[in-house]
């Protein structure tokens, strides 16, 4: 595939992605909802336990990342982030609001939400590792 074909392919993929985003932004009346740019940007750059690729209709395509947790009550746990969506493994869950929004929490015996020791490979950590590997490869090839 030559460079022009690659550029056209990337352009078509981006246009398709914007079309899906525009369709998701319409309300039940068919009129576009007001776009909150701050929320939209922060949602895409915030850290997460999975790497969201795209949404096709109601189906989301994402890469699950490994979760490594040490709970003070139940000890060490290693599992993929998809298990967090299928119930409450080991008494852990992701906080959807409050001080620990987006982070894994557990409820202690007093009923308080506490953060266990979290050594998980999150989206931001994985992107740093990938950037470091690419940088080392480029430097080694140039040297």
CSV table of C-alpha atoms in Angstrom, one decimal:
chain,number,residue,atom,x,y,z
A,1,UNK,CA,0.0,0.0,0.0
A,2,UNK,CA,1.5,3.3,-0.9
A,3,UNK,CA,1.5,6.5,1.2
A,4,UNK,CA,-1.6,8.1,-0.5
A,5,UNK,CA,-3.7,4.9,0.1
A,6,UNK,CA,-2.6,4.9,3.8
A,7,UNK,CA,-3.5,8.5,4.2
A,8,UNK,CA,-6.9,8.0,2.6
A,9,UNK,CA,-7.5,4.9,4.8
A,10,UNK,CA,-6.7,6.8,8.0
A,11,UNK,CA,-9.0,9.7,6.9
A,12,UNK,CA,-11.9,7.3,6.2
A,13,UNK,CA,-11.5,5.7,9.6
A,14,UNK,CA,-11.4,9.1,11.3
A,15,UNK,CA,-14.5,10.2,9.4
A,16,UNK,CA,-16.3,7.0,10.4
A,17,UNK,CA,-15.4,7.6,14.0
A,18,UNK,CA,-16.7,11.1,14.0
A,19,UNK,CA,-20.0,9.9,12.4
A,20,UNK,CA,-20.4,7.3,15.2
A,21,UNK,CA,-19.7,10.0,17.8
A,22,UNK,CA,-22.2,12.4,16.2
A,23,UNK,CA,-24.9,9.7,16.2
A,24,UNK,CA,-24.3,8.9,19.9
A,25,UNK,CA,-24.6,12.6,20.7
A,26,UNK,CA,-28.2,12.9,19.5
A,27,UNK,CA,-30.9,12.7,22.1
A,28,UNK,CA,-34.2,10.8,21.9
A,29,UNK,CA,-35.8,13.7,20.0
A,30,UNK,CA,-33.2,13.4,17.2
A,31,UNK,CA,-31.8,16.9,18.1
A,32,UNK,CA,-28.1,17.1,19.0
A,33,UNK,CA,-27.3,17.4,22.7
A,34,UNK,CA,-25.1,20.1,23.8
A,35,UNK,CA,-21.5,18.9,23.8
A,36,UNK,CA,-19.6,19.4,27.1
A,37,UNK,CA,-16.0,19.7,25.7
A,38,UNK,CA,-14.3,19.6,29.1
A,39,UNK,CA,-16.1,16.3,30.0
A,40,UNK,CA,-15.5,14.9,26.6
A,41,UNK,CA,-11.7,15.5,26.7
A,42,UNK,CA,-11.2,14.5,30.3
A,43,UNK,CA,-13.1,11.2,29.6
A,44,UNK,CA,-10.7,10.4,26.8
A,45,UNK,CA,-7.4,11.2,28.6
A,46,UNK,CA,-8.3,10.0,32.1
A,47,UNK,CA,-6.7,6.9,33.5
A,48,UNK,CA,-8.6,3.7,33.2
A,49,UNK,CA,-8.2,-0.1,33.9
A,50,UNK,CA,-9.0,-0.8,30.2
A,51,UNK,CA,-7.9,0.8,26.9
A,52,UNK,CA,-11.1,1.9,25.1
A,53,UNK,CA,-10.7,1.7,21.4
A,54,UNK,CA,-14.2,2.5,20.0
A,55,UNK,CA,-17.9,1.9,20.3
A,56,UNK,CA,-20.0,0.3,17.6
A,57,UNK,CA,-23.6,0.9,18.5
A,58,UNK,CA,-24.1,-0.5,22.0
A,59,UNK,CA,-20.9,-2.7,21.7
A,60,UNK,CA,-17.7,-1.2,23.1
A,61,UNK,CA,-14.3,-2.4,21.9
A,62,UNK,CA,-11.6,-2.2,24.6
A,63,UNK,CA,-8.4,-3.9,25.6
A,64,UNK,CA,-8.6,-5.2,29.2
A,65,UNK,CA,-5.5,-4.5,31.3
A,66,UNK,CA,-4.2,-6.6,34.2
A,67,UNK,CA,-5.3,-5.6,37.7
A,68,UNK,CA,-2.9,-6.3,40.5
A,69,UNK,CA,-4.3,-5.5,44.0
A,70,UNK,CA,-3.4,-6.2,47.6
A,71,UNK,CA,-6.4,-6.1,49.8
A,72,UNK,CA,-5.8,-5.7,53.5
A,73,UNK,CA,-8.7,-8.1,54.1
A,74,UNK,CA,-8.3,-10.8,51.4
A,75,UNK,CA,-4.7,-10.5,50.2
A,76,UNK,CA,-3.3,-10.4,46.7
A,77,UNK,CA,-5.5,-10.6,43.6
A,78,UNK,CA,-4.4,-10.7,39.9
A,79,UNK,CA,-7.1,-10.6,37.2
A,80,UNK,CA,-8.1,-8.8,34.0
A,81,UNK,CA,-10.2,-5.6,34.3
A,82,UNK,CA,-13.2,-7.3,32.5
A,83,UNK,CA,-13.9,-9.1,35.8
A,84,UNK,CA,-14.8,-5.7,37.4
A,85,UNK,CA,-17.7,-5.4,34.9
A,86,UNK,CA,-19.1,-8.9,35.7
A,87,UNK,CA,-19.8,-8.5,39.4
A,88,UNK,CA,-17.8,-7.7,42.4
A,89,UNK,CA,-14.7,-9.9,42.4
A,90,UNK,CA,-13.0,-10.3,45.9
A,91,UNK,CA,-15.2,-7.5,47.3
A,92,UNK,CA,-13.5,-4.9,45.0
A,93,UNK,CA,-15.3,-2.4,42.7
A,94,UNK,CA,-14.6,0.8,40.7
A,95,UNK,CA,-15.8,3.9,42.4
A,96,UNK,CA,-18.1,5.9,40.0
A,97,UNK,CA,-18.1,9.1,42.1
A,98,UNK,CA,-16.6,10.8,45.1
A,99,UNK,CA,-13.0,11.0,46.2
A,100,UNK,CA,-11.9,7.8,44.5
A,101,UNK,CA,-13.8,8.2,41.2
A,102,UNK,CA,-12.4,5.8,38.6
A,103,UNK,CA,-10.2,3.9,41.1
A,104,UNK,CA,-10.6,0.4,42.6
A,105,UNK,CA,-12.0,0.5,46.1
A,106,UNK,CA,-13.1,-2.1,48.8
A,107,UNK,CA,-15.4,-1.7,51.7
A,108,UNK,CA,-13.9,-2.4,55.1
A,109,UNK,CA,-15.7,-4.0,58.1
A,110,UNK,CA,-16.8,-0.5,59.2
A,111,UNK,CA,-18.5,0.1,55.9
A,112,UNK,CA,-16.1,2.7,54.7
A,113,UNK,CA,-14.6,2.8,51.2
A,114,UNK,CA,-10.9,2.4,51.3
A,115,UNK,CA,-8.2,2.0,48.6
A,116,UNK,CA,-6.2,-1.2,48.5
A,117,UNK,CA,-2.6,-1.3,47.3
A,118,UNK,CA,-3.0,-0.9,43.6
A,119,UNK,CA,-0.1,-2.0,41.3
A,120,UNK,CA,-2.3,-2.4,38.2
A,121,UNK,CA,-1.1,-1.6,34.7
A,122,UNK,CA,-3.5,1.2,33.7
A,123,UNK,CA,-3.9,2.9,30.4
A,124,UNK,CA,-1.5,5.8,31.3
A,125,UNK,CA,1.1,3.4,32.6
A,126,UNK,CA,0.9,1.2,29.5
A,127,UNK,CA,1.2,4.2,27.2
A,128,UNK,CA,4.4,5.3,29.1
A,129,UNK,CA,5.9,1.8,28.8
A,130,UNK,CA,5.0,1.7,25.0
A,131,UNK,CA,6.5,5.2,24.5
A,132,UNK,CA,9.7,4.2,26.4
A,133,UNK,CA,10.1,1.0,24.2
A,134,UNK,CA,9.6,3.0,21.0
A,135,UNK,CA,12.1,5.6,22.2
A,136,UNK,CA,14.7,3.0,23.0
A,137,UNK,CA,14.2,1.3,19.6
A,138,UNK,CA,14.5,4.6,17.7
A,139,UNK,CA,17.7,5.5,19.6
A,140,UNK,CA,19.2,2.1,19.1
A,141,UNK,CA,18.5,2.2,15.3
A,142,UNK,CA,19.9,5.7,14.9
A,143,UNK,CA,23.0,4.9,17.0
